């Protein structure tokens, strides 16, 4: 094996990465990235950092050396310095995202080979019988398990926000044409609601939309009771919040648009169709738009962000990301009309627009 291929093989065999992810989890425990960020341009020496992190100095130095080799931090004249990457990872959402990947996702991926083997490599992975359940000893589906394990519920929300951070939103200029498709033609006499963010988590999409557009209508965030209850200071938000189970009929009639961001990918086709069927009676023909903000898998040139999310879906929910053909089939089976797919360079998720037939 030549040098470059041998180096790549070490990445593939996880020799480098498994230590790195363990060190990132340690870094969260002892607030390592925060200490480096706070030290700023002065950096910090081994003894001082060992004291701040409560770590044996020799152990700390070994861990730091691997982080330096992995280009996470730097070392100069006897002092450690953070980098743009480690400073970014010091943010709360990345800290919780590291916890989610280490404590929830990694054990689920670890059982993949055994889980596949036991099923003769023809596993029938379902919501209640998949790698997540095998790894975490539960019969609960993913979202119920998250509610039953509150720290993981928080971490999952942080993971989703970190997954999206720094990437164009569905409503960023050049992506979905918000002005032309939503704002022009919006008629508050039909319903004063411009946008319903269905299953919008704690509202990061609604917040981003609100910051980017001087919108003429109301914005409403919907999610499960537990998620809506966990939102602090609702009065201060530039949108309304309400608990809604998307397997029941949509209560807001004839809004201009209903955004379902990473919703259908959590469910199999039958459940996805039921979610759309529960939305359908609320749609006004020729007016309401359904916006599915989802990964559309390319067969020829799949993006790593798309395929790794596909693997996350298999690990946690026993479901999958879909190709364009598969999306069109679900939309048609729910009795809706496919309109168009909007993409943005370098972003894994597209906007699939649909409407009433
Ligand atoms: C993958 S997250 C996507 C969140 C957000 N739309 C985003 O893109 O970041 C799926 C969301 O669906 C919500 N959810 C799951 N089951 C639900 C149900 N039956 N009714 C309403 N929301 C639900 C979850 O609480 C979670 O916020």
Short mmCIF file of C-alpha atoms and ligand atoms in Angstrom, two decimals:
data_model
loop_
_atom_site.label_atom_id
_atom_site.label_comp_id
_atom_site.label_asym_id
_atom_site.label_seq_id
_atom_site.Cartn_x
_atom_site.Cartn_y
_atom_site.Cartn_z
CA UNK A 1 0.00 0.00 0.00
CA UNK A 2 1.51 3.36 -0.95
CA UNK A 3 1.98 6.10 1.68
CA UNK A 4 -1.09 8.17 0.88
CA UNK A 5 -3.39 5.15 0.67
CA UNK A 6 -1.93 3.74 3.90
CA UNK A 7 -2.71 7.06 5.60
CA UNK A 8 -6.28 7.00 4.32
CA UNK A 9 -6.56 3.39 5.50
CA UNK A 10 -5.78 4.54 9.05
CA UNK A 11 -8.75 6.92 8.82
CA UNK A 12 -10.97 4.22 7.37
CA UNK A 13 -10.03 1.66 10.01
CA UNK A 14 -10.88 4.29 12.63
CA UNK A 15 -7.42 4.13 14.17
CA UNK A 16 -7.20 7.94 14.27
CA UNK A 17 -10.84 8.86 14.70
CA UNK A 18 -11.83 6.59 17.58
CA UNK A 19 -9.24 8.18 19.87
CA UNK A 20 -10.28 11.62 18.62
CA UNK A 21 -13.94 11.15 19.42
CA UNK A 22 -13.07 9.81 22.90
CA UNK A 23 -10.87 12.86 23.46
CA UNK A 24 -13.66 15.18 22.32
CA UNK A 25 -15.97 13.58 24.89
CA UNK A 26 -13.25 14.08 27.55
CA UNK A 27 -12.90 17.69 26.35
CA UNK A 28 -16.63 18.24 27.00
CA UNK A 29 -16.36 16.71 30.49
CA UNK A 30 -13.50 18.99 31.58
CA UNK A 31 -14.43 22.04 29.44
CA UNK A 32 -11.09 21.79 27.63
CA UNK A 33 -12.12 23.80 24.55
CA UNK A 34 -13.63 26.52 26.74
CA UNK A 35 -10.36 26.83 28.74
CA UNK A 36 -8.39 27.15 25.49
CA UNK A 37 -10.85 29.72 24.15
CA UNK A 38 -10.66 31.74 27.39
CA UNK A 39 -6.84 31.67 27.31
CA UNK A 40 -7.00 33.48 23.94
CA UNK A 41 -3.73 34.59 22.33
CA UNK A 42 -1.73 33.95 25.53
CA UNK A 43 -2.37 30.23 25.31
CA UNK A 44 -2.02 28.02 28.35
CA UNK A 45 0.78 25.83 29.73
CA UNK A 46 0.47 22.15 30.70
CA UNK A 47 0.53 22.63 34.47
CA UNK A 48 -2.09 25.36 34.43
CA UNK A 49 -4.36 23.45 32.04
CA UNK A 50 -3.92 20.26 34.09
CA UNK A 51 -5.10 22.17 37.13
CA UNK A 52 -8.07 23.78 35.33
CA UNK A 53 -9.21 20.44 33.96
CA UNK A 54 -8.38 18.43 37.08
CA UNK A 55 -6.33 16.04 34.92
CA UNK A 56 -3.00 14.36 35.61
CA UNK A 57 -0.45 16.40 33.67
CA UNK A 58 1.08 13.43 31.80
CA UNK A 59 -2.33 12.15 30.74
CA UNK A 60 -3.31 15.64 29.62
CA UNK A 61 -0.14 16.03 27.55
CA UNK A 62 -0.75 12.71 25.74
CA UNK A 63 -4.32 13.65 24.93
CA UNK A 64 -3.28 17.14 23.80
CA UNK A 65 -0.61 15.67 21.51
CA UNK A 66 -3.24 13.64 19.65
CA UNK A 67 -5.48 16.70 19.37
CA UNK A 68 -2.51 18.65 17.94
CA UNK A 69 -1.79 15.86 15.43
CA UNK A 70 -5.46 15.91 14.41
CA UNK A 71 -5.19 19.70 13.84
CA UNK A 72 -7.74 20.47 16.53
CA UNK A 73 -5.41 22.65 18.60
CA UNK A 74 -1.85 23.99 18.32
CA UNK A 75 1.25 24.02 20.51
CA UNK A 76 3.90 26.76 20.40
CA UNK A 77 6.77 27.64 22.78
CA UNK A 78 5.45 25.39 25.53
CA UNK A 79 1.84 26.62 25.40
CA UNK A 80 -1.40 25.21 24.00
CA UNK A 81 -3.68 27.33 21.82
CA UNK A 82 -7.21 26.80 20.59
CA UNK A 83 -8.08 27.01 16.88
CA UNK A 84 -11.16 28.28 15.07
CA UNK A 85 -12.38 24.66 15.16
CA UNK A 86 -11.87 24.09 18.91
CA UNK A 87 -13.35 27.55 19.68
CA UNK A 88 -16.41 26.57 17.63
CA UNK A 89 -16.68 23.27 19.50
CA UNK A 90 -16.71 25.18 22.80
CA UNK A 91 -20.22 26.47 21.95
CA UNK A 92 -23.07 24.83 23.86
CA UNK A 93 -24.75 23.25 20.84
CA UNK A 94 -21.50 21.56 19.73
CA UNK A 95 -20.74 20.40 23.27
CA UNK A 96 -24.13 18.73 23.47
CA UNK A 97 -23.75 17.44 19.94
CA UNK A 98 -20.49 15.71 20.93
CA UNK A 99 -22.37 14.11 23.85
CA UNK A 100 -25.16 12.95 21.51
CA UNK A 101 -22.77 11.44 18.96
CA UNK A 102 -20.66 9.75 21.61
CA UNK A 103 -23.32 8.55 24.04
CA UNK A 104 -26.22 7.81 21.70
CA UNK A 105 -25.04 7.39 18.09
CA UNK A 106 -21.71 5.65 18.60
CA UNK A 107 -23.12 2.72 20.65
CA UNK A 108 -25.84 2.30 18.00
CA UNK A 109 -23.28 2.17 15.16
CA UNK A 110 -21.16 -0.27 17.18
CA UNK A 111 -23.95 -2.86 17.08
CA UNK A 112 -24.45 -2.58 13.29
CA UNK A 113 -22.27 -5.57 12.27
CA UNK A 114 -23.70 -7.94 14.92
CA UNK A 115 -27.24 -6.74 14.28
CA UNK A 116 -26.83 -7.37 10.53
CA UNK A 117 -25.10 -10.72 11.06
CA UNK A 118 -27.79 -12.03 13.42
CA UNK A 119 -30.38 -11.27 10.76
CA UNK A 120 -28.39 -13.04 8.03
CA UNK A 121 -27.58 -9.61 6.57
CA UNK A 122 -31.25 -9.09 5.76
CA UNK A 123 -32.29 -7.10 8.82
CA UNK A 124 -35.86 -5.90 9.12
CA UNK A 125 -35.05 -2.77 11.09
CA UNK A 126 -38.16 -1.10 12.51
CA UNK A 127 -38.94 1.86 14.79
CA UNK A 128 -38.84 -0.41 17.82
CA UNK A 129 -36.31 -3.03 16.78
CA UNK A 130 -33.07 -1.64 15.45
CA UNK A 131 -29.52 -0.71 16.44
CA UNK A 132 -30.70 2.00 18.87
CA UNK A 133 -32.86 -0.46 20.81
CA UNK A 134 -30.14 -3.14 20.82
CA UNK A 135 -27.46 -0.69 21.96
CA UNK A 136 -29.49 1.10 24.62
CA UNK A 137 -31.63 -1.79 25.87
CA UNK A 138 -35.02 -0.26 25.10
CA UNK A 139 -38.20 -1.14 23.20
CA UNK A 140 -39.12 2.50 22.76
CA UNK A 141 -39.02 4.23 19.37
CA UNK A 142 -36.33 6.94 19.11
CA UNK A 143 -38.44 10.01 19.93
CA UNK A 144 -40.15 8.33 22.90
CA UNK A 145 -36.77 7.14 24.15
CA UNK A 146 -35.48 10.73 23.92
CA UNK A 147 -38.38 11.99 26.03
CA UNK A 148 -37.69 9.21 28.56
CA UNK A 149 -34.00 10.21 28.73
CA UNK A 150 -34.18 14.03 29.02
CA UNK A 151 -30.46 14.82 28.65
CA UNK A 152 -30.53 13.04 25.29
CA UNK A 153 -33.61 15.02 24.23
CA UNK A 154 -31.65 18.24 24.82
CA UNK A 155 -28.57 16.83 23.12
CA UNK A 156 -30.52 15.73 20.06
CA UNK A 157 -31.93 19.22 19.57
CA UNK A 158 -28.40 20.63 19.89
CA UNK A 159 -27.13 18.02 17.43
CA UNK A 160 -29.71 19.11 14.86
CA UNK A 161 -28.76 22.75 15.25
CA UNK A 162 -25.03 21.93 15.00
CA UNK A 163 -25.67 19.75 11.91
CA UNK A 164 -27.16 22.79 10.18
CA UNK A 165 -24.84 25.49 11.55
CA UNK A 166 -22.98 27.55 8.96
CA UNK A 167 -25.04 26.20 6.06
CA UNK A 168 -27.58 28.06 3.96
CA UNK A 169 -31.15 27.73 5.22
CA UNK A 170 -34.04 26.74 3.01
CA UNK A 171 -35.00 30.45 3.05
CA UNK A 172 -31.52 31.94 2.46
CA UNK A 173 -31.24 34.12 -0.67
CA UNK A 174 -30.62 31.91 -3.70
CA UNK A 175 -32.29 28.83 -2.21
CA UNK A 176 -36.11 28.74 -2.06
CA UNK A 177 -37.56 31.95 -3.60
CA UNK A 178 -39.45 33.16 -0.53
CA UNK A 179 -40.40 36.57 -1.92
CA UNK A 180 -41.85 35.21 -5.15
CA UNK A 181 -43.42 32.02 -3.82
CA UNK A 182 -44.62 32.97 -0.34
CA UNK A 183 -44.68 36.69 0.33
CA UNK A 184 -46.06 37.79 -3.05
CA UNK A 185 -49.60 36.52 -3.19
CA UNK A 186 -49.89 36.15 0.60
CA UNK A 187 -53.45 37.10 1.53
CA UNK A 188 -54.10 37.71 5.25
CA UNK A 189 -57.83 37.74 4.59
CA UNK A 190 -57.55 33.98 3.85
CA UNK A 191 -55.50 33.37 7.02
CA UNK A 192 -53.09 35.71 8.77
CA UNK A 193 -50.57 32.85 9.12
CA UNK A 194 -47.79 32.99 6.55
CA UNK A 195 -45.77 29.99 7.69
CA UNK A 196 -46.34 26.99 9.94
CA UNK A 197 -43.14 25.20 10.97
CA UNK A 198 -44.52 21.69 11.54
CA UNK A 199 -42.30 19.68 13.93
CA UNK A 200 -39.97 22.67 14.08
CA UNK A 201 -38.16 21.65 17.28
CA UNK A 202 -37.41 24.74 19.35
CA UNK A 203 -37.87 27.00 16.35
CA UNK A 204 -34.42 27.63 14.88
CA UNK A 205 -35.86 27.68 11.34
CA UNK A 206 -38.71 29.97 12.32
CA UNK A 207 -36.23 32.27 14.04
CA UNK A 208 -33.96 32.35 11.01
CA UNK A 209 -36.91 33.06 8.69
CA UNK A 210 -38.06 35.84 10.98
CA UNK A 211 -34.57 37.42 10.99
CA UNK A 212 -34.26 37.30 7.19
CA UNK A 213 -37.68 38.54 6.09
CA UNK A 214 -39.86 41.48 7.02
CA UNK A 215 -42.83 39.19 6.68
CA UNK A 216 -46.39 40.40 6.44
CA UNK A 217 -47.95 37.45 8.27
CA UNK A 218 -47.73 35.38 11.43
CA UNK A 219 -45.30 32.54 11.95
CA UNK A 220 -46.26 29.52 14.04
CA UNK A 221 -44.02 26.81 15.45
CA UNK A 222 -45.58 23.42 16.16
CA UNK A 223 -44.00 20.43 17.90
CA UNK A 224 -44.78 17.82 20.50
CA UNK A 225 -46.00 18.95 23.91
CA UNK A 226 -42.68 18.06 25.61
CA UNK A 227 -40.66 20.14 23.15
CA UNK A 228 -42.97 23.18 23.25
CA UNK A 229 -43.03 23.05 27.06
CA UNK A 230 -39.22 23.03 27.13
CA UNK A 231 -39.02 26.38 25.27
CA UNK A 232 -38.10 29.19 27.68
CA UNK A 233 -39.55 32.68 27.47
CA UNK A 234 -42.06 32.03 24.69
CA UNK A 235 -43.46 35.56 24.94
CA UNK A 236 -40.15 37.02 23.72
CA UNK A 237 -40.15 34.96 20.52
CA UNK A 238 -41.13 36.55 17.18
CA UNK A 239 -43.49 33.62 16.50
CA UNK A 240 -46.30 31.71 18.15
CA UNK A 241 -45.79 28.21 19.58
CA UNK A 242 -48.31 25.42 19.92
CA UNK A 243 -48.30 21.72 20.70
CA UNK A 244 -49.51 19.68 17.74
CA UNK A 245 -49.17 15.99 16.94
CA UNK A 246 -48.69 15.79 13.18
CA UNK A 247 -50.47 12.42 13.10
CA UNK A 248 -53.66 14.35 13.86
CA UNK A 249 -55.41 16.84 11.55
CA UNK A 250 -53.54 20.13 11.08
CA UNK A 251 -55.43 22.77 13.10
CA UNK A 252 -54.25 25.84 11.13
CA UNK A 253 -56.33 26.08 7.96
CA UNK A 254 -55.15 27.69 4.72
CA UNK A 255 -51.80 29.09 5.82
CA UNK A 256 -49.63 30.27 2.94
CA UNK A 257 -47.02 27.58 3.63
CA UNK A 258 -46.34 24.56 5.82
CA UNK A 259 -42.68 23.76 6.32
CA UNK A 260 -41.74 20.18 7.25
CA UNK A 261 -38.01 20.24 7.81
CA UNK A 262 -36.44 16.79 8.34
CA UNK A 263 -39.82 15.39 9.34
CA UNK A 264 -40.74 12.76 6.76
CA UNK A 265 -37.21 11.33 6.79
CA UNK A 266 -37.89 10.23 10.38
CA UNK A 267 -40.68 7.92 9.26
CA UNK A 268 -41.34 5.05 6.89
CA UNK A 269 -43.44 5.62 3.76
CA UNK A 270 -46.71 4.60 5.37
CA UNK A 271 -46.27 7.02 8.32
CA UNK A 272 -44.94 9.76 6.02
CA UNK A 273 -48.07 9.49 3.88
CA UNK A 274 -50.23 9.68 7.03
CA UNK A 275 -48.46 12.91 8.08
CA UNK A 276 -49.18 14.45 4.67
CA UNK A 277 -52.77 13.17 4.69
CA UNK A 278 -53.30 14.90 8.05
CA UNK A 279 -51.99 18.12 6.55
CA UNK A 280 -53.95 17.88 3.31
CA UNK A 281 -57.44 18.98 4.56
CA UNK A 282 -55.87 22.23 5.86
CA UNK A 283 -54.43 23.18 2.45
CA UNK A 284 -56.15 25.74 0.26
CA UNK A 285 -56.02 24.80 -3.42
CA UNK A 286 -53.85 27.08 -5.56
CA UNK A 287 -52.62 28.94 -2.45
CA UNK A 288 -51.06 26.80 0.29
CA UNK A 289 -47.63 25.38 -0.35
CA UNK A 290 -46.10 22.33 1.30
CA UNK A 291 -42.34 22.63 1.68
CA UNK A 292 -40.46 19.45 2.47
CA UNK A 293 -36.92 20.44 3.45
CA UNK A 294 -35.22 17.11 3.01
CA UNK A 295 -32.19 15.30 1.65
CA UNK A 296 -32.73 14.12 -1.92
CA UNK A 297 -30.13 11.37 -2.33
CA UNK A 298 -28.13 11.45 -5.52
CA UNK A 299 -27.23 7.99 -6.89
CA UNK A 300 -24.26 9.26 -8.93
CA UNK A 301 -22.71 11.82 -6.60
CA UNK A 302 -23.98 11.46 -3.02
CA UNK A 303 -22.76 14.06 -0.53
CA UNK A 304 -21.14 12.81 2.68
CA UNK A 305 -23.57 14.89 4.77
CA UNK A 306 -26.42 13.07 2.99
CA UNK A 307 -25.07 9.53 3.31
CA UNK A 308 -24.02 9.98 6.95
CA UNK A 309 -27.50 11.25 7.79
CA UNK A 310 -28.87 8.17 5.98
CA UNK A 311 -26.75 6.01 8.32
CA UNK A 312 -27.96 8.01 11.37
CA UNK A 313 -31.53 7.30 10.29
CA UNK A 314 -30.82 3.57 10.06
CA UNK A 315 -29.07 3.57 13.46
CA UNK A 316 -31.76 5.44 15.37
CA UNK A 317 -35.06 5.08 13.61
CA UNK A 318 -34.80 2.21 11.20
CA UNK A 319 -35.69 4.51 8.31
CA UNK A 320 -33.87 6.03 5.34
CA UNK A 321 -33.17 9.10 3.30
CA UNK A 322 -34.88 9.07 -0.12
CA UNK A 323 -34.12 9.61 -3.78
CA UNK A 324 -36.10 11.96 -6.02
CA UNK A 325 -38.14 9.06 -7.38
CA UNK A 326 -39.03 7.96 -3.84
CA UNK A 327 -40.07 11.49 -2.81
CA UNK A 328 -42.30 11.87 -5.85
CA UNK A 329 -43.96 8.53 -5.04
CA UNK A 330 -44.78 9.54 -1.42
CA UNK A 331 -46.18 12.89 -2.52
CA UNK A 332 -48.35 11.21 -5.15
CA UNK A 333 -49.59 8.51 -2.71
CA UNK A 334 -50.66 11.24 -0.26
CA UNK A 335 -52.74 12.75 -3.07
CA UNK A 336 -50.60 15.87 -3.50
CA UNK A 337 -48.97 17.30 -6.61
CA UNK A 338 -45.18 17.51 -6.85
CA UNK A 339 -44.19 21.01 -8.02
CA UNK A 340 -40.41 21.33 -8.02
CA UNK A 341 -37.15 20.67 -6.17
CA UNK A 342 -34.92 23.61 -5.16
CA UNK A 343 -31.23 22.98 -4.34
CA UNK A 344 -28.37 25.05 -3.00
CA UNK A 345 -24.68 24.31 -3.77
CA UNK A 346 -22.95 22.41 -0.97
CA UNK A 347 -26.14 21.94 1.06
CA UNK A 348 -27.37 18.36 1.48
CA UNK A 349 -31.03 19.25 2.03
CA UNK A 350 -33.28 20.47 -0.78
CA UNK A 351 -36.71 22.07 -0.72
CA UNK A 352 -39.34 19.85 -2.32
CA UNK A 353 -42.44 21.90 -3.07
CA UNK A 354 -45.86 20.28 -3.29
CA UNK A 355 -49.45 21.47 -3.31
CA UNK A 356 -53.03 20.25 -3.44
CA UNK A 357 -53.88 18.45 -6.70
C1 LIG B 1 -35.51 15.60 13.05
S1 LIG B 1 -36.34 16.69 14.11
C2 LIG B 1 -36.50 18.11 13.04
C3 LIG B 1 -36.71 19.37 13.81
C4 LIG B 1 -36.70 20.63 12.96
N1 LIG B 1 -37.76 20.64 11.98
C5 LIG B 1 -35.37 20.74 12.27
O1 LIG B 1 -35.31 20.55 11.07
O2 LIG B 1 -34.38 21.00 12.95
C6 LIG B 1 -37.99 16.03 14.11
C7 LIG B 1 -38.94 16.84 14.96
O3 LIG B 1 -40.23 16.21 14.89
C8 LIG B 1 -40.81 16.31 16.17
N2 LIG B 1 -41.87 15.28 16.28
C9 LIG B 1 -41.72 13.93 16.40
N3 LIG B 1 -42.91 13.33 16.46
C10 LIG B 1 -43.84 14.31 16.38
C11 LIG B 1 -45.28 14.30 16.35
N4 LIG B 1 -45.97 13.17 16.42
N5 LIG B 1 -45.90 15.49 16.22
C12 LIG B 1 -45.19 16.66 16.14
N6 LIG B 1 -43.84 16.73 16.16
C13 LIG B 1 -43.17 15.56 16.27
C14 LIG B 1 -39.66 16.10 17.10
O4 LIG B 1 -39.96 16.57 18.41
C15 LIG B 1 -38.57 16.90 16.41
O5 LIG B 1 -38.55 18.25 16.84
#
